[in-house]
C-alpha positions in Angstrom: 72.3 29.0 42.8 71.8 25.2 43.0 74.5 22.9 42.0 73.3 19.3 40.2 76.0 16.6 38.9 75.9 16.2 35.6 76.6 12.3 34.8 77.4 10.9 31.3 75.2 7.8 29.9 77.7 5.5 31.0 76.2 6.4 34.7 79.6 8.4 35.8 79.9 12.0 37.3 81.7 14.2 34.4 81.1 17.7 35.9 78.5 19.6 37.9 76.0 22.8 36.7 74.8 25.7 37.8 71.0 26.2 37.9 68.8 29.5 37.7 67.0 30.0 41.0 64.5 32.1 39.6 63.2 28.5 38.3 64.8 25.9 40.1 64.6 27.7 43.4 61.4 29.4 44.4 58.8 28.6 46.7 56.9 25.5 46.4 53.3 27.2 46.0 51.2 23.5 46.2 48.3 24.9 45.5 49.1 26.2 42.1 50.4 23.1 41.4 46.8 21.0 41.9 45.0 24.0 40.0 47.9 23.1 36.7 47.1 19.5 37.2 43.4 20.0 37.3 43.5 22.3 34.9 45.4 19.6 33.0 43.1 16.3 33.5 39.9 18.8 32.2 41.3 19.7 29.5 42.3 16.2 28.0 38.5 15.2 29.1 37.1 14.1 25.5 33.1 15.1 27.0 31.9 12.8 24.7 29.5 11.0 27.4 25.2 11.1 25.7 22.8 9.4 27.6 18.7 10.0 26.1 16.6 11.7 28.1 12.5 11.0 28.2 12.1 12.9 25.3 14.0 11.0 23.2 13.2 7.8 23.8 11.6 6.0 21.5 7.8 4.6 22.5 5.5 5.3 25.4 3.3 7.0 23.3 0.4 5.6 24.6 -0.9 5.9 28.4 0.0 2.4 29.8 -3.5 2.1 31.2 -6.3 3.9 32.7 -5.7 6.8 35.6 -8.4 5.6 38.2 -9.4 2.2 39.0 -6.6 -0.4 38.5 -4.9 -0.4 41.6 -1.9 0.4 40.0 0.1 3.8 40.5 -0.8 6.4 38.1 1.5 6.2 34.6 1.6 7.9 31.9 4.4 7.0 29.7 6.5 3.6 29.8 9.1 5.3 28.7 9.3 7.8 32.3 12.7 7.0 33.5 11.2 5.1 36.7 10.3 2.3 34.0 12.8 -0.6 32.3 14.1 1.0 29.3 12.9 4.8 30.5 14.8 7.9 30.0 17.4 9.4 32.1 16.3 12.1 34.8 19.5 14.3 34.4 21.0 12.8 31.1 24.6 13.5 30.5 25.4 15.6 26.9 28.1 16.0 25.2 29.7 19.4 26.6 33.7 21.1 26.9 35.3 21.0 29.4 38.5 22.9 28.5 39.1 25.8 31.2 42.1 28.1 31.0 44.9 28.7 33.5 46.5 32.3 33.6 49.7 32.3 32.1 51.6 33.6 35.1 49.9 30.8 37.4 51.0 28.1 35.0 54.5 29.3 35.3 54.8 29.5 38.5 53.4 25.8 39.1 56.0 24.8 36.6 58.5 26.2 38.5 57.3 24.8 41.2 57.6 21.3 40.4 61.0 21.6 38.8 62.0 22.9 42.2 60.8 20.2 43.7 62.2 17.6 41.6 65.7 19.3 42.6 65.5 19.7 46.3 63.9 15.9 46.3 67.4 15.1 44.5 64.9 13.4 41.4 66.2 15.9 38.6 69.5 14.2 36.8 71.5 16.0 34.7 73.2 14.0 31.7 76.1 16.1 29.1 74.6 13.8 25.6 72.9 11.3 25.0 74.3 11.5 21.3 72.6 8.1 20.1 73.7 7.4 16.4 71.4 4.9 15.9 67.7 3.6 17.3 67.9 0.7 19.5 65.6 0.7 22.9 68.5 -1.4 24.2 71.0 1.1 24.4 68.4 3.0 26.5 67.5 1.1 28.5 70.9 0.3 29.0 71.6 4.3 29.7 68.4 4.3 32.5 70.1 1.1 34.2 73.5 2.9 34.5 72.1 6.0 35.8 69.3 3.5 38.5 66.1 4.9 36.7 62.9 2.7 36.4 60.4 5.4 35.3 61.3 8.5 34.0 60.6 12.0 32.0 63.4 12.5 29.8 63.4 15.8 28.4 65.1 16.4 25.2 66.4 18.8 22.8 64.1 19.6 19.9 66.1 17.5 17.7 67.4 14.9 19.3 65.0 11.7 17.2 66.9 8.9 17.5 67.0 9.1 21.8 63.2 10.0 21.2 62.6 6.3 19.2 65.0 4.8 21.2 62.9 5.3 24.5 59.3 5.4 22.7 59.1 1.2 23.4 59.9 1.4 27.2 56.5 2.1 29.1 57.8 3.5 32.5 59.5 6.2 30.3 58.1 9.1 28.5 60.2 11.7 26.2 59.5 15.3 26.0 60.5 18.2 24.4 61.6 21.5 26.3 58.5 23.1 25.0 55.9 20.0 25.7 57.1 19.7 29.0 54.2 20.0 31.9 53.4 19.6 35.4 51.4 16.4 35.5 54.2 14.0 33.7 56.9 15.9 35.9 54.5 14.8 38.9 53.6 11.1 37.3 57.4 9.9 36.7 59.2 9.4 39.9 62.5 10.7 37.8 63.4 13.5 35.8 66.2 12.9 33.2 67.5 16.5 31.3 69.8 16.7 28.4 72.3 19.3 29.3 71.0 21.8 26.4 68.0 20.9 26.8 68.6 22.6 30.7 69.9 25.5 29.0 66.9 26.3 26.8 64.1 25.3 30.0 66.1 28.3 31.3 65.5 30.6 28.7 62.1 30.0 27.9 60.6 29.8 31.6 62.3 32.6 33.2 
């Protein structure tokens, strides 16, 4: 099993812990991990895009002008999408495009990238935040003892106040340990754990 220090907020090394290989220690499958972070991206796509296609353009009723005889190319609508103000050949439409993942691949691309974070030495372990109050000062003071610009801090459920506390700090996004995913583990270059929050990752993604 993999050993990680376990720092207080203070920045200082206050123990070590033991981590479960079955999710901190398998083999790095990349390809699973790009299929959970496409997977991802499509499903937050809003597919709101409309553009109006010939049909339902308004005007052109008419033939512009005669078929034979003008010198002009042959017409028949102003409104064909060749023209100013025309429709669009292929017009986009509002559609969903939400795919699903299979549950076991989505595990396994998890574990993947929490691997990864741990053999890269980018997954810190901290015993408590234990904030009594809400002040963005205090964690930003906790990110500059432990020499973190941009982080994931994952959280236990209930833990509010470090939530707030971070919320105003841009290069740092909270999670839960049920909310957490592949792309934010991928998009911040650090990932900061609670020490029960470690505890429950490892029951729930076993």
């Amino acid at each position: 099993m993999a050993n990680v220090s376990v720092y207080n907020i203070e920045g200082k090394e206050v123990g070590t812990i033991e981590l479960n290989d079955a999710i901190f220690n398998v083999e790095v499958n990349e390809h699973l991990v790009h299929m959970a972070v496409v997977n991802q991206l499509a499903n937050k796509r809003q597919g709101t895009q409309s553009a109006k296609t010939r049909s339902e353009v308004s005007g052109g009723g008419r033939k512009p002008w005669r078929q034979k005889g003008t010198g002009h190319a042959r017409q028949g609508s102003t409104r064909s999408p060749q023209w100013t103000g025309g429709g669009v050949v292929f017009a986009p439409k509002p559609r969903d495009y939400s795919y699903k993942l299979n549950k076991k691949e989505r595990r396994l691309a998890l574990q993947s990238v929490l691997t990864s974070r741990v053999q890269e030495n980018k997954f810190i372990v901290v015993d408590e935040f234990a904030f009594d109050e809400v002040k963005t000062k205090k964690f930003a003071n906790v990110l500059d003892n432990l020499k973190v610009s941009k982080a994931l801090v994952v959280l236990k459920d209930d833990d509010k106040n470090t939530m707030l506390s971070a919320r105003n700090i841009s290069t740092v996004k909270t999670a839960s340990t049920n909310t957490i995913n592949v792309y934010d583990i991928l998009k911040y270059d650090t990932m900061i754990v609670d020490k029960a929050a470690v505890a429950t990752i490892e029951e729930v993604y076993a």
